[in-house]
Coordinates of C-alpha atoms in Angstrom, one line a residue:
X1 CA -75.9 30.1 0.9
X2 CA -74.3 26.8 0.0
X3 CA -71.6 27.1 2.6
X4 CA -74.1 28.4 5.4
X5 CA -76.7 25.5 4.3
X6 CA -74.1 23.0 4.7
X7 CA -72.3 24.4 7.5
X8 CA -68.9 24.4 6.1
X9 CA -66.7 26.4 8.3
X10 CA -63.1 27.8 8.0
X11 CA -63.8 29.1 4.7
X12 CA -60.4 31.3 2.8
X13 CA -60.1 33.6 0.6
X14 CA -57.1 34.1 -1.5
X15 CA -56.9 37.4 -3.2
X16 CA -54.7 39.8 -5.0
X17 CA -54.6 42.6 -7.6
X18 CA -55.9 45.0 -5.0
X19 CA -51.9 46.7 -5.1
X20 CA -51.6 46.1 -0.8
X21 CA -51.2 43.6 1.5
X22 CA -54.2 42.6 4.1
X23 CA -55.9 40.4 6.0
X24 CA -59.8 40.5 6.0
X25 CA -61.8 39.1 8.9
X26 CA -65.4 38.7 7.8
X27 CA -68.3 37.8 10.4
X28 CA -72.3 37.4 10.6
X29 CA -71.9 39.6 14.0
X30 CA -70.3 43.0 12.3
X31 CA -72.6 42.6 9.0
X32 CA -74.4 46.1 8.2
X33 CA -75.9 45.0 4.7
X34 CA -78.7 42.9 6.0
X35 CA -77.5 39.7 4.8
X36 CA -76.6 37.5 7.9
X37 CA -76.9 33.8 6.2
X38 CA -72.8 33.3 5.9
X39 CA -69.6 31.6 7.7
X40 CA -67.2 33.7 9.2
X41 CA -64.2 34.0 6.7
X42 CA -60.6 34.8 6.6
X43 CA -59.3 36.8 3.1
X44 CA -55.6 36.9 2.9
X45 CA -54.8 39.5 0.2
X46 CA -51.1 39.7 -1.0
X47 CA -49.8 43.2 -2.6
X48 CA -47.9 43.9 -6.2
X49 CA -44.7 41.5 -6.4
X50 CA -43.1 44.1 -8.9
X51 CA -45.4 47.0 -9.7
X52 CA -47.0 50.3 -8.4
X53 CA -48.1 49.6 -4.3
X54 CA -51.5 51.8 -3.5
X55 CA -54.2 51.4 -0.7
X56 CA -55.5 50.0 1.6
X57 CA -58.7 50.7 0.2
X58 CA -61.7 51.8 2.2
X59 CA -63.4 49.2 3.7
X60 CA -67.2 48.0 3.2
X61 CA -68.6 46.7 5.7
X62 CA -71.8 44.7 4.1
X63 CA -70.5 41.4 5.6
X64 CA -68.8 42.3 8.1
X65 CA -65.3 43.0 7.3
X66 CA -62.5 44.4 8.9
X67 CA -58.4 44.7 8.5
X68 CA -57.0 42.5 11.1
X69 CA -53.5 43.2 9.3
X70 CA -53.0 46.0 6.7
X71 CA -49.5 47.5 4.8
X72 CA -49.5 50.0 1.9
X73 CA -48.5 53.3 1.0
X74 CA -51.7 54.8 3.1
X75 CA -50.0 52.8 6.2
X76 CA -47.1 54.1 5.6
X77 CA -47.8 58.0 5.6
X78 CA -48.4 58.1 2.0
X79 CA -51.8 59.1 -0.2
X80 CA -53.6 56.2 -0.5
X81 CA -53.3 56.0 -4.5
X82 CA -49.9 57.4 -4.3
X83 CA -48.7 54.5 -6.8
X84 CA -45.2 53.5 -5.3
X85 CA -42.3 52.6 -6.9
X86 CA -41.4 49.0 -6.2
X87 CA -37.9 50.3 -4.9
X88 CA -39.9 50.3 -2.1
X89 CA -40.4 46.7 -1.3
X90 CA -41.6 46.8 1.6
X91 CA -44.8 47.0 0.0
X92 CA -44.5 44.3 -2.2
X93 CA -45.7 41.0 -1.0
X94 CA -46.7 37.4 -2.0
X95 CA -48.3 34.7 -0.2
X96 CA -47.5 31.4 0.9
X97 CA -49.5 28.8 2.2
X98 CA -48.9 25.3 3.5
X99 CA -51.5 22.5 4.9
X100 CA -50.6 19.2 6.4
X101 CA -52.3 15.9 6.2
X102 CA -54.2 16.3 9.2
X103 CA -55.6 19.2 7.5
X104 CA -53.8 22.6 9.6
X105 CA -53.3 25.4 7.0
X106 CA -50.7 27.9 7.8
X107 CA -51.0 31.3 6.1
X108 CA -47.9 34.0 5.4
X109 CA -48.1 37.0 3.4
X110 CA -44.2 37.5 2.6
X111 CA -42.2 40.1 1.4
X112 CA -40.0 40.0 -1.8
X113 CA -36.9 40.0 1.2
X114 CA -38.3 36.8 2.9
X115 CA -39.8 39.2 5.6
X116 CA -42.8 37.6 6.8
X117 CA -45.2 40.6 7.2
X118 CA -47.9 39.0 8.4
X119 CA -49.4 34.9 9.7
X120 CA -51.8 33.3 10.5
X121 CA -52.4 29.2 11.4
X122 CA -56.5 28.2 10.9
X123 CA -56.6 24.7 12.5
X124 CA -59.8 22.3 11.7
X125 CA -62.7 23.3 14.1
X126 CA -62.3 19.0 14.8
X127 CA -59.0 19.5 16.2
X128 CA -57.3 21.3 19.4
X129 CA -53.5 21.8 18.3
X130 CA -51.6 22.6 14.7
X131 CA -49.0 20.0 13.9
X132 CA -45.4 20.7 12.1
X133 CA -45.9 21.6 8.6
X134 CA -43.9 19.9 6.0
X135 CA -42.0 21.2 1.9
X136 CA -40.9 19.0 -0.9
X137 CA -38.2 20.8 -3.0
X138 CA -38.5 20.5 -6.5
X139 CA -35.9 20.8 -9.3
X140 CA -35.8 22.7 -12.0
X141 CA -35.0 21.3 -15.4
X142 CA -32.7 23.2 -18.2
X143 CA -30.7 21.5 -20.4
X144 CA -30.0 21.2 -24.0
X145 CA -32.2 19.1 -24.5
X146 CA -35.9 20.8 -23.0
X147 CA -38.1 19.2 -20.9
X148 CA -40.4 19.7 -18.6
X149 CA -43.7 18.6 -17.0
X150 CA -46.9 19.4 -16.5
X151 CA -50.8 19.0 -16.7
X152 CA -49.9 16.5 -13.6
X153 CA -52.9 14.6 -11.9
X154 CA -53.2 11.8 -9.1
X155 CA -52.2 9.2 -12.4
X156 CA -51.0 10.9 -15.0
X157 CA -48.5 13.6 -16.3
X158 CA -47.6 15.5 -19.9
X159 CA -43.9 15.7 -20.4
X160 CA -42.8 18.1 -23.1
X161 CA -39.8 17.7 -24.5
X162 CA -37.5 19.5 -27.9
X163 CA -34.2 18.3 -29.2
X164 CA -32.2 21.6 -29.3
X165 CA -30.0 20.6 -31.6
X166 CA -32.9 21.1 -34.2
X167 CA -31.5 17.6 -36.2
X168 CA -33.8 14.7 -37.4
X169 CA -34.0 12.6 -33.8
X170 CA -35.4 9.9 -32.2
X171 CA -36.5 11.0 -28.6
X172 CA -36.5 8.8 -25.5
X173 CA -38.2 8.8 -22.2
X174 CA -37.0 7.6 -19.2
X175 CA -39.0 7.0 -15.7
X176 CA -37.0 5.8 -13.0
X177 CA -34.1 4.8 -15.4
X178 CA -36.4 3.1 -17.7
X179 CA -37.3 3.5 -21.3
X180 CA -41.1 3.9 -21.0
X181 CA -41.5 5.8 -24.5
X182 CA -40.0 7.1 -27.8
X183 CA -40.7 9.2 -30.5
X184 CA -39.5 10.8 -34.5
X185 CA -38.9 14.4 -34.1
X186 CA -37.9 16.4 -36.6
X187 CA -38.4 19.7 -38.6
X188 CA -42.3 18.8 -39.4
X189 CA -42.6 18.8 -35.4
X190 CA -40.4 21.9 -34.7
X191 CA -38.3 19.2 -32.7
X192 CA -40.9 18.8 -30.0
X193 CA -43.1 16.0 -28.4
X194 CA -45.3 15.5 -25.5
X195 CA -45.2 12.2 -23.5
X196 CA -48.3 11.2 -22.3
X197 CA -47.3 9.0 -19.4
X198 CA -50.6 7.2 -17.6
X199 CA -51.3 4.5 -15.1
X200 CA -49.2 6.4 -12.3
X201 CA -49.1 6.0 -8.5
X202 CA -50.9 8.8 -6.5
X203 CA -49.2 11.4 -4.4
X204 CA -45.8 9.7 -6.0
X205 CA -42.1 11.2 -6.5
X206 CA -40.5 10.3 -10.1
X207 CA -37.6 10.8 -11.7
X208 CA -37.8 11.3 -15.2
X209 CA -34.5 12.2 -18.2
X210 CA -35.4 12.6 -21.9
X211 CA -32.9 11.9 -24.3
X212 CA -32.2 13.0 -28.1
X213 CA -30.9 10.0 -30.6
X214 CA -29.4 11.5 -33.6
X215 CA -27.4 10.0 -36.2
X216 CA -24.5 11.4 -35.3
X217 CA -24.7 12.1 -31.3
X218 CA -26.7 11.2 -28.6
X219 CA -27.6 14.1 -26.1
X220 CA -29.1 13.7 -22.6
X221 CA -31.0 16.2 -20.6
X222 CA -31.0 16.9 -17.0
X223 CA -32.6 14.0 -14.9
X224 CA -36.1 16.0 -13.3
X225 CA -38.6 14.8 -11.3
X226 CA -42.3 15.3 -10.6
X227 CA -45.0 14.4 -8.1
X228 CA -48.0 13.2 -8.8
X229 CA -51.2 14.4 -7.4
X230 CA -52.5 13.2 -4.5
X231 CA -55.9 10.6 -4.9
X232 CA -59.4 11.6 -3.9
X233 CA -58.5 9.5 -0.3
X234 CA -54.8 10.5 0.5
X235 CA -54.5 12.7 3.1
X236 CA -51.2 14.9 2.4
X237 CA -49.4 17.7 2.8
X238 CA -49.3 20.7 0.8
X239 CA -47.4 24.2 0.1
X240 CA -48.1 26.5 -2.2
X241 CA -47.5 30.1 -2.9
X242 CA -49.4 32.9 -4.8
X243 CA -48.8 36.0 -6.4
X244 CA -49.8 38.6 -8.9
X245 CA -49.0 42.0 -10.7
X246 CA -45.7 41.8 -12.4
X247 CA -44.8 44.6 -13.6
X248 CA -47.5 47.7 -14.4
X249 CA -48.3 51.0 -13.3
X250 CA -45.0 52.1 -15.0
X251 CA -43.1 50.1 -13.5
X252 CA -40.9 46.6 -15.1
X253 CA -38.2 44.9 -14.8
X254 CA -34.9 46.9 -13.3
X255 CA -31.5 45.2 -13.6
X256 CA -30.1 47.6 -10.8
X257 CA -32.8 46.5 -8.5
X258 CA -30.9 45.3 -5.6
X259 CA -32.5 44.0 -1.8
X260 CA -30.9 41.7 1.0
X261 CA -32.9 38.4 1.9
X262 CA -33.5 37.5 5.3
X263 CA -31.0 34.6 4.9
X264 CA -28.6 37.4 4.2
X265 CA -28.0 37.0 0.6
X266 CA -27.7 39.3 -1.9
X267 CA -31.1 39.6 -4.6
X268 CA -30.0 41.7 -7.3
X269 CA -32.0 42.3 -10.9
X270 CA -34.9 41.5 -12.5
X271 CA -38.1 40.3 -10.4
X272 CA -36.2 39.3 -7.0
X273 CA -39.0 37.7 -5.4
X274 CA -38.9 34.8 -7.4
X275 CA -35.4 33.9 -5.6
X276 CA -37.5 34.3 -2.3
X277 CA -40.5 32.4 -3.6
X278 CA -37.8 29.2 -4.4
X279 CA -36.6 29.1 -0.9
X280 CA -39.7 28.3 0.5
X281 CA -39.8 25.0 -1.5
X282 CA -43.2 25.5 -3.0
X283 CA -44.9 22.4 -4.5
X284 CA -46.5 24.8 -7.0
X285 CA -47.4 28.0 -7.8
X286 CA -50.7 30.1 -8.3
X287 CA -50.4 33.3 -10.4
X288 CA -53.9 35.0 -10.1
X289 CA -53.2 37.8 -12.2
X290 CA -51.7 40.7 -14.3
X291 CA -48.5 38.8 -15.2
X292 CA -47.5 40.7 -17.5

């Protein structure tokens, strides 16, 4: 009722652990359950990324919903709870999205190949024409010496960090090439410390290396970076994907598990779709569920 009250419109619905791949139109007009005070809506549901495919499911119809956009074993000529190996990836899906600044979100429900299987763009009812959609890549930190961020908002960041050597160290931060902090690892800390770094610029790019002082050698991660969030008042854009069900029904992970990409590279053991997901450039990801 607070949406209809308030007249928000262009409501979404991101959804997943249903086991197939949809997209649900919802509207006042079609509604058979009495209840006519709600927004038209859009639910995007995404299927299994590496477990048992099954559906679509039937559909009720209370507020007026129907498939604008469906794929699972039941489309495919299968029982609808014929539980699907995911050898057959064609069922199994994640989404993406991306908004821009001006507020244009752009919806694909993607297969573990890169397929898109289904999209949609919902532009702001206060503008005519979607503009070009923009992705930051990010980098992925491994090194000897761990570190990596997170808990980011629009001014601050956690940056954890462990000395794998396992000796008595002290351990350095650097931001932008600078020393910013330090601290005495050792065994009474398993090696590990978290960098609370504060007073950051919004919607910012740093680079960020952490380094492990030891009496006898000096050893330097990877130089990472982050972004930081953007500020109440910054228009910017976003991507994003989401997923869910990794593994279940029977099914895990299969080293033989082989598919081509869309790029046409080879994807070849364990869960594939994670290679797919990183070629989309993400600037994070949502996991809703039964990650196992």
């Amino acid at each position: 009722s607070y949406i209809h009250e308030n007249d928000i419109m262009g409501v979404v619905s991101l959804t997943s652990d249903v086991h197939f791949t949809a997209h649900v139109n919802m509207d006042p007009a079609r509604a058979e359950g009495g209840f006519l005070e709600f927004k038209p809506l859009d639910e995007f549901v995404i299927g299994p990324i590496h477990a048992g495919s099954f559906g679509p499911n039937f559909m009720d119809t209370s507020f007026g919903a129907q498939y604008e956009f469906e794929l699972g074993p039941l489309t495919q000529g299968y029982e609808r709870w014929a539980n699907l190996s995911p050898e057959f990836h064609e069922l199994q899906s994640f989404g993406h999205a991306s908004v821009t600044e001006e507020g244009v979100l752009n919806i694909k429900l993607v297969g573990i190949d890169g397929t898109v299987r289904f999209e949609k763009t919902l532009v702001p009812a206060s503008m005519e024409l979607p503009v070009t959609t923009s992705d930051v890549e990010l980098p992925v930190t491994t090194s000897d010496v761990f570190a990596q961020s997170g808990e980011v908002s629009d001014s601050s960041i956690n940056i954890m960090a462990r000395c794998n050597s396992e000796l008595p160290s002290t351990m350095n931060l650097k931001l932008d090439g600078s020393t910013v902090d330090s601290a005495t690892v050792g065994e009474d800390t398993d090696f590990t410390h978290t960098f609370v770094v504060e007073n950051l610029a919004s919607n910012t790019m740093y680079k960020y290396q952490v380094e492990c002082a030891g009496d006898s050698a000096t050893m330097t991660g990877v130089e990472a970076s982050f972004k930081t969030a953007p500020g109440p008042d910054d228009a910017t854009a976003v991507s994003f994907v989401w997923c869910a069900d990794l593994a279940g029904q029977g099914y895990g992970r299969n080293p033989d598990f082989e598919i081509m990409h869309t790029d046409g590279t080879a994807m070849k053991g364990g869960y594939v779709v994670f290679e797919t997901m990183a070629k989309l450039s993400p600037d994070f990801a949502l996991f809703q569920g039964d990650m196992i």
